[in-house]
Amino acid sequence: MPSRGPLAASKPTTLPKPTMTLLKDFRHIILYGLILAILVFALKWLQWKFLIFDNSIDIYIGLVSVFFTVLGIWIATQIVKPKVETVIVEKEIIVTQPEKFIINETELKKLNLNSREYEILQLLTKGHSNADIAQTLFLSLSTIKTHVSNLYFKLDVKSRTQAIEKAKRLKIIE
Amino acid sequence: MPSRGPLAASKPTTLPKPTMTLLKDFRHIILYGLILAILVFALKWLQWKFLIFDNSIDIYIGLVSVFFTVLGIWIATQIVKPKVETVIVEKEIIVTQPEKFIINETELKKLNLNSREYEILQLLTKGHSNADIAQTLFLSLSTIKTHVSNLYFKLDVKSRTQAIEKAKRLKIIE
DNA sequence: ATGCGTTTGGTACTAAAGTATGAGCAAGTT
DNA sequence: AACTTGCTCATACTTTAGTACCAAACGCAT
């Protein structure tokens, strides 16, 4: 077996490809022709030699039969191209990809945060204070506090640092 | 070609597997024997028929040759298992690895945090309150506050959320 | 219209975080 | 011995965060 990757191969797929027959090229045809010609001469010689013994015609025929049978077999092995089995082996390549952050939509939906709460959560993780967020979103501090409290309830946490930790752990925030 | 993955195949490796021969079972042997017996009778008949015309011995031999050649080929196709070439095609699959965290030692040294401060920073990012940290490290709340304040000074931030954000951004904490 | 959820905002209060300052103590350095 | 540094702890204070409860305005669907 050739060298393979660190991970094992799996799911080998067999693809039978019965490509049949045909002589490879004209050189073979000429070669076969020559062989046959030589055989004709040999047979002629044998014919005359064996005809001296009239009874030996059976032996002669037998030899011819065997010879041509073997010849046929040999020709068959030459003209039949092998089946090709293609085995596809899956080779896994491990790639460390530079932070392709994917938001965990499943978790995010489970938490059922509304748009404001999620917006505030994003600012929260950036280290903004409630007052900052209020200014950014043009809302009163009270509103922010309400949203933040609801956010904590939904996230099942008790402080903004816990909220940040959980949000990042659940990958619902970058 | 069959359907393949998103990535192109590469490095096809050829493994010649010449699996040879042998009759499948005894039934075949008996079958071949019978066929040969029939052939012998046929030949005998042909022999006598053609001997009437003395000159036609060449034609007779020719027919025998052709017949047994074809027979040989046929036998070969029956008894010789096809050669099988196995082509292994490696199909590459990209696997993204979940990114190993590497602490940015350079930044960490620049900040010049002492061991306690770094320890507290770690607990901070996990969402622990000052009281929690005090309990964990068997220190008074005052001590934690002092350390945390010094930490903020060194990190140039004004709150624990900012500290967390900066620490993660600088990759000095997991 | 009525009900529901979202968003907004308020008051009052408690808890926690953060600042400022001072001080004790052990270990190592000059 | 005097000094520095890292770590500890305390007090007093301000600021921010967080909780609880309430309520108005709005959009939307039954």
GROMACS .gro file of N, CA and C in nm, chain B residues 8 16 18 31 58 68 71 81 95-96 98 105 112 140:
model
   42
  182ALA      N    1  -1.075   1.737  -0.609
  182ALA     CA    2  -1.031   1.648  -0.715
  182ALA      C    3  -0.952   1.530  -0.658
  190PRO      N    4  -0.143  -0.412  -0.972
  190PRO     CA    5  -0.179  -0.526  -1.057
  190PRO      C    6  -0.205  -0.649  -0.971
  192PRO      N    7  -0.287  -1.018  -1.058
  192PRO     CA    8  -0.311  -1.128  -1.150
  192PRO      C    9  -0.358  -1.253  -1.074
  205LEU      N   10  -1.825  -3.146  -1.755
  205LEU     CA   11  -1.878  -3.081  -1.874
  205LEU      C   12  -1.776  -3.078  -1.987
  232ASP      N   13  -0.607  -3.068  -4.627
  232ASP     CA   14  -0.565  -2.933  -4.586
  232ASP      C   15  -0.682  -2.856  -4.526
  242PHE      N   16  -1.031  -2.550  -3.291
  242PHE     CA   17  -0.966  -2.566  -3.160
  242PHE      C   18  -0.909  -2.436  -3.108
  245LEU      N   19  -1.206  -2.286  -2.964
  245LEU     CA   20  -1.234  -2.362  -2.841
  245LEU      C   21  -1.140  -2.319  -2.729
  255LYS      N   22  -0.973  -1.654  -1.469
  255LYS     CA   23  -1.037  -1.536  -1.410
  255LYS      C   24  -0.972  -1.412  -1.467
  269VAL      N   25  -1.105   1.884   0.660
  269VAL     CA   26  -1.161   1.879   0.794
  269VAL      C   27  -1.110   1.999   0.872
  270THR      N   28  -1.200   2.081   0.918
  270THR     CA   29  -1.156   2.198   0.994
  270THR      C   30  -1.137   2.161   1.139
  272PRO      N   31  -1.081   2.247   1.537
  272PRO     CA   32  -1.132   2.353   1.624
  272PRO      C   33  -1.026   2.442   1.688
  279GLU      N   34   0.233   3.510   2.435
  279GLU     CA   35   0.333   3.533   2.540
  279GLU      C   36   0.393   3.672   2.532
  286ASN      N   37   0.329   4.281   3.191
  286ASN     CA   38   0.401   4.269   3.317
  286ASN      C   39   0.310   4.238   3.436
  314SER      N   40  -0.880   3.796   5.115
  314SER     CA   41  -0.988   3.886   5.154
  314SER      C   42  -1.040   3.961   5.032
   0.00000   0.00000   0.00000
